[in-house]
Coordinates of C-alpha atoms in Angstrom, one line a residue:
X1 CA -1.5 7.3 2.8
X2 CA -1.1 4.2 4.8
X3 CA 0.7 5.7 8.0
X4 CA 0.7 2.6 10.7
X5 CA -0.7 -1.1 10.2
X6 CA -2.0 -3.6 13.1
X7 CA -2.1 -7.3 12.5
X8 CA -3.3 -10.4 14.8
X9 CA -4.6 -13.2 13.7
X10 CA -3.8 -12.9 9.7
X11 CA -1.8 -15.8 8.2
X12 CA 1.3 -15.8 9.9
X13 CA 0.7 -12.3 12.1
X14 CA 0.2 -11.8 15.7
X15 CA 0.6 -8.7 17.4
X16 CA 2.6 -7.0 14.1
X17 CA 2.5 -3.3 14.3
X18 CA 4.2 -1.3 11.6
X19 CA 4.9 2.7 10.8
X20 CA 4.9 2.8 7.4
X21 CA 6.8 6.1 5.8
X22 CA 6.0 7.6 2.5
X23 CA 8.8 5.5 0.9
X24 CA 9.3 2.3 2.3
X25 CA 11.6 -0.4 1.5
X26 CA 11.0 -4.5 3.6
X27 CA 13.9 -7.0 2.6
X28 CA 14.1 -10.9 4.2
X29 CA 14.8 -14.2 2.6
X30 CA 11.7 -15.7 1.4
X31 CA 8.7 -16.9 3.9
X32 CA 9.9 -14.4 5.7
X33 CA 6.0 -12.7 5.3
X34 CA 6.6 -10.0 3.0
X35 CA 4.0 -11.4 0.8
X36 CA 2.0 -11.9 3.5
X37 CA 1.8 -8.0 4.8
X38 CA 0.9 -7.2 1.3
X39 CA -1.8 -9.6 1.3
X40 CA -2.9 -7.7 4.4
X41 CA -3.0 -4.5 3.2
X42 CA -5.2 -5.7 0.1
X43 CA -7.2 -7.5 2.0
X44 CA -8.5 -4.5 3.6
X45 CA -8.2 -2.4 0.8
X46 CA -10.8 -5.2 -0.5
X47 CA -12.6 -5.1 2.1
X48 CA -13.5 -1.1 1.9
X49 CA -15.7 -2.3 -1.3
X50 CA -16.2 -6.1 -1.0
X51 CA -18.2 -8.7 1.5
X52 CA -15.3 -10.5 3.8
X53 CA -16.0 -13.6 1.5
X54 CA -15.8 -11.6 -1.7
X55 CA -12.5 -10.0 -0.4
X56 CA -10.8 -13.7 0.7
X57 CA -11.7 -14.9 -2.8
X58 CA -8.8 -12.9 -4.1
X59 CA -6.3 -14.0 -1.4
X60 CA -4.2 -16.6 -1.8
X61 CA -5.8 -19.7 -0.4
X62 CA -9.6 -20.2 1.3
X63 CA -10.9 -17.8 3.4
X64 CA -9.7 -20.1 6.4
X65 CA -6.3 -20.0 5.3
X66 CA -6.5 -16.4 5.9
X67 CA -6.5 -17.1 9.4
X68 CA -3.7 -17.9 11.5
X69 CA -2.4 -21.1 11.7
X70 CA -0.2 -22.5 15.2
X71 CA 2.7 -25.6 14.2
X72 CA 0.4 -28.3 15.5
X73 CA -2.1 -27.5 13.4
X74 CA -5.0 -25.4 14.9
X75 CA -5.7 -22.2 14.0
X76 CA -7.0 -18.9 15.8
X77 CA -10.7 -17.6 14.7
X78 CA -10.2 -13.9 14.8
X79 CA -8.3 -11.9 13.1
X80 CA -8.0 -7.8 13.5
X81 CA -6.8 -4.8 11.8
X82 CA -5.6 -1.3 12.6
X83 CA -4.5 0.9 9.8
X84 CA -4.1 4.7 10.2
X85 CA -4.1 6.9 7.4
X86 CA -3.7 10.4 6.0
X87 CA -6.6 11.0 4.0
X88 CA -6.8 13.9 1.2
X89 CA -8.4 17.4 1.5
X90 CA -11.2 16.3 -0.8
X91 CA -13.1 13.6 -2.3
X92 CA -15.7 12.9 -5.0
X93 CA -18.0 9.9 -4.9
X94 CA -19.4 8.2 -8.6
X95 CA -22.0 10.4 -9.0
X96 CA -20.0 13.4 -9.0
X97 CA -20.4 14.8 -5.6
X98 CA -17.6 16.2 -3.6
X99 CA -17.2 16.9 -0.1
X100 CA -14.5 18.5 1.7
X101 CA -12.6 16.3 4.7
X102 CA -11.5 18.4 7.5
X103 CA -9.9 16.3 9.6
X104 CA -7.3 14.2 7.8
X105 CA -5.6 11.7 10.0
X106 CA -8.2 8.6 10.9
X107 CA -7.6 5.2 12.9
X108 CA -9.3 2.1 11.2
X109 CA -10.0 -0.8 13.2
X110 CA -12.0 -4.2 12.3
X111 CA -12.5 -7.8 13.7
X112 CA -13.6 -10.7 11.9
X113 CA -14.4 -13.7 13.2
X114 CA -14.3 -16.9 11.9
X115 CA -17.9 -18.6 13.7
X116 CA -20.3 -22.1 12.4
X117 CA -23.1 -20.1 10.3
X118 CA -26.7 -22.6 9.4
X119 CA -27.3 -26.2 10.2
X120 CA -24.1 -27.5 8.2
X121 CA -22.2 -26.1 11.3
X122 CA -19.4 -24.6 8.8
X123 CA -17.3 -21.8 9.6
X124 CA -17.9 -18.5 7.7
X125 CA -16.4 -15.1 8.9
X126 CA -18.5 -12.4 10.1
X127 CA -17.5 -8.5 10.5
X128 CA -18.0 -8.2 14.8
X129 CA -16.1 -4.6 15.7
X130 CA -15.4 -2.1 13.0
X131 CA -14.4 1.5 14.7
X132 CA -12.9 5.3 12.9
X133 CA -11.3 7.2 15.7
X134 CA -10.2 10.8 15.1
X135 CA -6.4 11.0 15.4
X136 CA -5.8 14.6 17.4
X137 CA -3.3 16.5 17.1
X138 CA -1.6 15.8 20.7
X139 CA -1.5 12.4 19.6
X140 CA -0.4 12.4 15.9
X141 CA 3.6 11.2 16.5
X142 CA 3.7 10.0 12.6
X143 CA 3.2 13.6 11.3
X144 CA 6.0 14.9 14.1
X145 CA 8.5 13.8 11.5
X146 CA 8.1 16.3 9.0
X147 CA 8.5 19.5 8.7
X148 CA 6.2 22.1 9.9
X149 CA 6.1 23.2 6.6
X150 CA 4.9 19.9 5.3
X151 CA 2.9 19.5 8.3
X152 CA 0.4 22.6 7.3
X153 CA 0.0 21.5 3.9
X154 CA -1.1 17.6 4.5
X155 CA -2.4 18.1 8.0
X156 CA -6.1 18.9 8.6
X157 CA -7.5 18.2 12.5
X158 CA -11.0 19.3 13.7
X159 CA -12.7 18.1 16.6
X160 CA -15.6 16.0 16.8
X161 CA -16.9 12.5 17.7
X162 CA -15.3 9.5 16.1
X163 CA -17.4 8.6 12.9
X164 CA -18.3 4.9 13.4
X165 CA -18.3 2.7 16.9
X166 CA -19.8 -0.6 17.6
X167 CA -21.7 -0.1 20.4
X168 CA -24.9 -2.4 22.1
X169 CA -28.5 -1.2 21.3
X170 CA -31.1 -1.2 24.2
X171 CA -31.4 -5.0 23.7
X172 CA -27.7 -5.6 24.5
X173 CA -27.2 -6.5 21.2
X174 CA -24.2 -5.2 18.7
X175 CA -25.1 -2.1 16.2
X176 CA -22.7 -0.3 14.2
X177 CA -23.3 3.3 15.1
X178 CA -22.3 6.2 12.3
X179 CA -22.4 9.8 13.2
X180 CA -23.4 11.7 10.3
X181 CA -21.4 14.8 9.5
X182 CA -23.0 17.9 10.6
X183 CA -26.2 16.7 11.4
X184 CA -26.1 17.7 15.3
X185 CA -24.2 14.2 15.9
X186 CA -27.5 11.8 14.9
X187 CA -26.4 8.4 14.5
X188 CA -27.4 5.8 11.9
X189 CA -27.7 2.0 13.5
X190 CA -27.0 -1.0 11.5
X191 CA -27.0 -4.5 13.5
X192 CA -24.0 -5.6 13.8
X193 CA -25.2 -9.9 14.8
X194 CA -24.4 -11.2 11.3
X195 CA -22.4 -8.8 9.6
X196 CA -21.0 -10.4 6.3
X197 CA -19.4 -7.2 4.7
X198 CA -18.1 -4.1 6.1
X199 CA -19.8 -0.5 7.6
X200 CA -17.2 1.1 4.7
X201 CA -18.5 -0.9 1.8
X202 CA -21.6 0.1 2.3
X203 CA -21.6 3.6 1.5
X204 CA -21.9 4.8 -1.9
X205 CA -21.6 8.5 -1.5
X206 CA -20.0 11.7 -0.2
X207 CA -22.3 14.0 1.3
X208 CA -23.5 12.3 3.9
X209 CA -20.6 10.6 5.8
X210 CA -17.7 12.4 3.7
X211 CA -14.9 11.4 6.2
X212 CA -15.6 7.8 6.1
X213 CA -16.4 8.0 2.6
X214 CA -12.9 9.3 1.8
X215 CA -11.3 6.8 4.2
X216 CA -13.0 4.0 2.2
X217 CA -11.6 5.7 -1.3
X218 CA -8.5 5.6 0.5
X219 CA -8.1 2.3 1.4
X220 CA -9.4 1.2 -2.1
X221 CA -6.6 3.5 -3.5
X222 CA -4.4 0.6 -2.2
X223 CA -2.6 -1.5 -5.0
X224 CA -0.5 -4.6 -5.3
X225 CA 1.3 -4.5 -8.7
X226 CA 1.9 -7.9 -9.6
X227 CA 3.5 -7.5 -13.3
X228 CA 2.6 -10.5 -15.7
X229 CA 4.7 -10.0 -19.1
X230 CA 2.0 -11.2 -21.0
X231 CA 0.1 -8.6 -20.3
X232 CA 2.8 -5.8 -20.2
X233 CA 3.6 -7.2 -23.5
X234 CA -0.3 -7.3 -25.0
X235 CA -1.3 -4.7 -27.4
X236 CA -4.9 -2.2 -26.2
X237 CA -7.2 -0.7 -28.2
X238 CA -8.6 2.3 -28.3
X239 CA -11.6 1.3 -26.3
X240 CA -9.7 -0.7 -23.6
X241 CA -9.3 1.2 -20.0
X242 CA -6.5 3.8 -19.8
X243 CA -5.8 3.5 -15.9
X244 CA -2.7 0.6 -15.3
X245 CA -3.9 -2.8 -14.2
X246 CA -2.7 -4.2 -11.1
X247 CA -0.8 -6.7 -13.8
X248 CA 0.2 -4.3 -16.0
X249 CA -2.2 -4.7 -18.6
X250 CA -3.4 -1.2 -20.1
X251 CA 0.2 -0.2 -20.3
X252 CA 0.0 1.5 -23.8
X253 CA -3.5 3.1 -22.9
X254 CA -2.3 4.4 -19.7
X255 CA 0.8 6.4 -21.2
X256 CA -1.2 8.2 -24.3
X257 CA -3.5 9.3 -21.2
X258 CA -0.2 10.5 -19.5
X259 CA 1.4 12.0 -22.7
X260 CA -2.5 13.8 -23.7
X261 CA -3.5 15.0 -20.3
X262 CA 0.0 17.0 -19.3
X263 CA 1.1 17.8 -23.1
X264 CA 2.2 21.0 -24.6
X265 CA 2.9 23.2 -26.9
X266 CA 6.5 23.0 -25.5
X267 CA 6.6 19.0 -24.7
X268 CA 3.9 17.3 -26.7
X269 CA 4.6 14.2 -24.7
X270 CA 4.4 15.8 -21.1
X271 CA 5.5 13.6 -18.3
X272 CA 6.4 10.4 -21.2
X273 CA 9.7 12.7 -21.8
X274 CA 10.1 12.9 -17.8
X275 CA 9.5 8.5 -17.9
X276 CA 11.5 8.0 -21.0
X277 CA 14.6 9.9 -19.4
X278 CA 14.5 7.7 -16.4
X279 CA 14.2 4.9 -17.9
X280 CA 17.2 5.5 -19.8
X281 CA 19.6 6.6 -16.9
X282 CA 19.1 2.9 -15.4
X283 CA 18.3 0.7 -18.4
X284 CA 21.7 1.2 -20.9
X285 CA 20.9 2.3 -25.0
X286 CA 17.3 3.1 -24.5
X287 CA 16.6 6.4 -25.8
X288 CA 13.1 6.8 -25.5
X289 CA 9.5 4.9 -24.7
X290 CA 6.9 5.9 -27.1
X291 CA 3.4 4.4 -28.6
X292 CA 2.9 3.1 -32.2
X293 CA -0.8 4.2 -33.1
X294 CA -2.3 1.8 -35.8
X295 CA -5.5 3.6 -36.5
X296 CA -6.9 1.1 -39.4
X297 CA -6.8 -1.8 -36.4
X298 CA -7.5 1.2 -33.5
X299 CA -4.3 -0.5 -31.4
X300 CA -2.0 0.9 -29.9
X301 CA 1.5 -0.6 -28.7
X302 CA 4.3 0.2 -26.7
X303 CA 7.8 0.1 -28.1
X304 CA 11.2 1.4 -27.0
X305 CA 13.7 2.9 -29.0
X306 CA 17.7 2.6 -28.7
X307 CA 20.8 4.3 -30.3
X308 CA 21.5 1.2 -32.0
X309 CA 18.4 -0.1 -33.3
X310 CA 15.0 0.7 -34.9
X311 CA 12.4 0.9 -32.3
X312 CA 11.0 -2.2 -31.4
X313 CA 7.4 -3.1 -29.6
X314 CA 6.6 -4.0 -26.3
X315 CA 6.6 -7.6 -27.7
X316 CA 10.1 -8.3 -27.9
X317 CA 11.0 -6.0 -24.9
X318 CA 12.7 -7.7 -21.6
X319 CA 10.5 -8.2 -18.5
X320 CA 13.0 -6.2 -16.5
X321 CA 12.6 -3.1 -19.0
X322 CA 8.8 -3.5 -19.5
X323 CA 8.5 -3.8 -15.5
X324 CA 10.2 -0.5 -15.3
X325 CA 8.2 1.2 -17.3
X326 CA 5.1 -0.2 -15.8
X327 CA 6.1 1.0 -12.1
X328 CA 7.4 4.5 -13.3
X329 CA 4.0 5.1 -15.4
X330 CA 2.1 4.4 -11.8
X331 CA 4.0 6.5 -9.9
X332 CA 3.8 9.5 -12.5
X333 CA 0.0 8.8 -13.0
X334 CA -2.0 11.6 -10.8
X335 CA -4.9 9.4 -11.3
X336 CA -3.0 6.7 -9.5
X337 CA -2.1 8.3 -6.7
X338 CA -2.0 6.0 -3.3
X339 CA -0.3 3.1 -2.1
X340 CA 1.7 1.3 -4.6
X341 CA 3.1 -2.0 -3.1
X342 CA 5.7 -3.5 -5.8
X343 CA 7.9 -6.6 -5.4
X344 CA 11.4 -7.3 -6.5
X345 CA 12.3 -4.0 -8.1
X346 CA 15.7 -5.4 -8.5
X347 CA 14.5 -8.2 -11.4
X348 CA 16.0 -6.8 -14.7
X349 CA 17.7 -3.5 -13.5
X350 CA 21.7 -4.0 -13.7
X351 CA 22.8 -3.8 -10.2
X352 CA 25.0 -0.4 -10.9
X353 CA 22.3 1.1 -12.0
X354 CA 19.6 0.0 -9.0
X355 CA 20.7 2.7 -6.9
X356 CA 19.7 5.8 -9.6
X357 CA 17.0 3.5 -10.1
X358 CA 16.0 3.5 -6.8
X359 CA 16.7 7.3 -6.0
X360 CA 14.4 8.0 -8.9
X361 CA 11.4 6.4 -7.7
X362 CA 11.8 7.4 -4.1
X363 CA 12.2 11.4 -5.6
X364 CA 8.6 10.7 -7.5
X365 CA 7.3 9.8 -4.0
X366 CA 9.1 13.1 -2.3
X367 CA 8.1 15.1 -4.8
X368 CA 4.2 15.5 -3.9
X369 CA 5.5 15.9 0.0
X370 CA 7.2 18.3 -1.1
X371 CA 4.9 20.1 -3.6
X372 CA 3.5 23.6 -2.6
X373 CA -0.4 22.3 -2.9
X374 CA -2.2 22.1 0.3
X375 CA -3.2 18.7 1.4
X376 CA -2.8 17.5 -2.5
X377 CA -2.8 13.5 -3.7
X378 CA 0.0 11.5 -2.2
X379 CA 1.3 8.3 -3.7
X380 CA 3.3 5.9 -1.4
X381 CA 5.6 2.9 -2.4
X382 CA 6.6 0.1 -0.4
X383 CA 8.8 -2.1 -2.2
X384 CA 9.5 -5.9 -0.6
X385 CA 13.0 -7.9 -2.0
X386 CA 14.8 -10.5 -0.6
X387 CA 17.7 -9.2 -2.3
X388 CA 20.2 -7.5 0.2
X389 CA 21.1 -5.6 -3.3
X390 CA 17.8 -3.4 -3.1
X391 CA 19.1 -2.4 0.6
X392 CA 22.8 -1.0 -0.7
X393 CA 21.0 1.0 -3.6
X394 CA 19.7 2.8 -0.3
X395 CA 21.4 6.3 0.4
X396 CA 23.4 6.0 3.5
X397 CA 21.0 7.1 6.8
X398 CA 22.8 9.3 8.9
X399 CA 20.7 8.5 11.6
X400 CA 20.8 5.3 14.4
X401 CA 18.2 3.7 12.9
X402 CA 16.9 4.0 9.2
X403 CA 13.5 4.8 8.4
X404 CA 13.5 3.8 5.1
X405 CA 13.8 0.4 5.3
X406 CA 13.0 -3.1 8.3
X407 CA 14.2 -6.3 8.2
X408 CA 11.1 -9.2 8.2
X409 CA 12.3 -12.8 9.5
X410 CA 9.8 -15.3 11.2
X411 CA 10.5 -16.7 14.3
X412 CA 8.9 -18.3 17.1
X413 CA 6.0 -17.5 19.4
X414 CA 5.0 -19.1 22.4
X415 CA 2.2 -17.5 24.9
X416 CA 0.4 -18.6 27.6
X417 CA -2.5 -20.9 27.1
X418 CA -1.8 -21.0 23.0
X419 CA -0.1 -23.4 20.7
X420 CA 3.4 -22.4 19.1
X421 CA 2.8 -20.8 16.0
X422 CA 5.9 -19.5 13.8
X423 CA 5.7 -15.5 13.5
X424 CA 6.4 -13.1 11.0
X425 CA 8.4 -9.8 13.2
X426 CA 10.1 -6.6 11.3
X427 CA 13.3 -5.3 12.9
X428 CA 14.9 -1.8 12.5
X429 CA 18.1 -1.7 10.3
X430 CA 20.9 0.6 12.1
X431 CA 21.7 3.7 10.0
X432 CA 25.3 5.5 10.2
X433 CA 25.1 7.2 14.0
X434 CA 26.3 4.7 16.6
X435 CA 23.8 2.8 18.2
X436 CA 22.9 4.1 21.7
X437 CA 23.5 1.7 24.7
X438 CA 19.7 1.4 25.4
X439 CA 19.5 -0.1 21.7
X440 CA 22.3 -2.3 21.9
X441 CA 19.9 -3.8 24.8
X442 CA 17.1 -3.9 23.2
X443 CA 19.2 -5.6 20.3
X444 CA 16.7 -7.7 19.5
X445 CA 14.3 -5.3 17.7
X446 CA 17.3 -4.2 15.7
X447 CA 19.3 -6.0 12.5
X448 CA 23.0 -6.1 13.6
X449 CA 25.6 -5.3 10.9
X450 CA 26.6 -9.2 11.5
X451 CA 23.2 -10.3 10.4
X452 CA 23.2 -8.0 7.2
X453 CA 25.8 -9.9 6.3
X454 CA 25.0 -13.3 6.5
X455 CA 21.8 -12.4 5.0
X456 CA 23.9 -10.7 2.4
X457 CA 26.1 -13.8 1.6
X458 CA 23.5 -16.5 1.9
X459 CA 22.1 -14.7 -0.6
X460 CA 24.7 -14.5 -3.1
X461 CA 24.9 -18.1 -2.1
X462 CA 21.3 -18.8 -3.5
X463 CA 20.3 -20.2 -0.1

């Protein structure tokens, strides 16, 4: 679980820092930086397994476009990230080896520099600093918001040295210093003078560096669901993958696996029944989601059963219906546990049913937190939207500031010795309780009710 992210020098971010709850809604106008935030999360996720250039190829724009650009056209040449995470209790590698994660709170810091390379003088990105630190119990403010029983189930702390540092060797050259767990603190050192990939991306087994490998797997689990209607409608071959792709592909096989893994004699379709009930509650007329199996062609297709019509296939289902099925499938899937980023959940959902849909999504996230299982895999959901409808769909917050939603916009930044920039920022949204005098004074960090009202009006007018 990603609990905090800090970004500086990436796209529209300078000095950006945000604590992230298990369920979080980010609202704001178009071009406020919501998609850039998802891009930063996806970039970090890619860097855990790929080289910097390879990771950048999956982003929008060229690698130089990822570095923050000032209003005069110049750009910075350094970007930094920090991510604080909550790890599961165990991690398994591709070879089947499983290792215990005895300390579940880590802080990951990364610096990437764009600098000339080779005779041509063209600039390439290099990893110049990578650090992983243990978050100690006494310093862990994020976990304090949970109940004592939740903290006991979710978190484990163990004293010890930090797993990864960037240091200098005897000749003054930078090196990445990796500390092996359970080996008297012996360090493995890698040169850091021209690193084109992260240390995390080089790890392949869980046994030597369990904490680092668990961090790698956690970051790789961060997903952006950017659902493509054509991928959602496509039938699956029996031999296709059975996990939901980022574009929504393999939905039919994913639902078949979920039904098989969770079904029993009393409920042959398992959680597919629960998913159908959720969908029926938010999309009028729908009774059930089912699968059509074509053994002759070895294909399966998603079907939707309604009260008044025969079952119809995903080929003719609405985009909103398919998006809702895919998002629910991702949240119900234990294999897909981790961070899910999803844009504009309100698309295709009746406005009067949106609050119920959001409530179901939040309940699925909260269920893992409340499960009586120690340090189990957790699902986290971040929704982004430029529509005020999603904010109205949230339950009222009986606090001064909402913990489940923030507002993003763009402001001018003027720093000594630097050109002017346009940067993304986030602000808190007021809850039901009256703000204190200190909060009122620091109003720059809180969205006023008037701004929310203006945002709602502009959204209704389509401006």
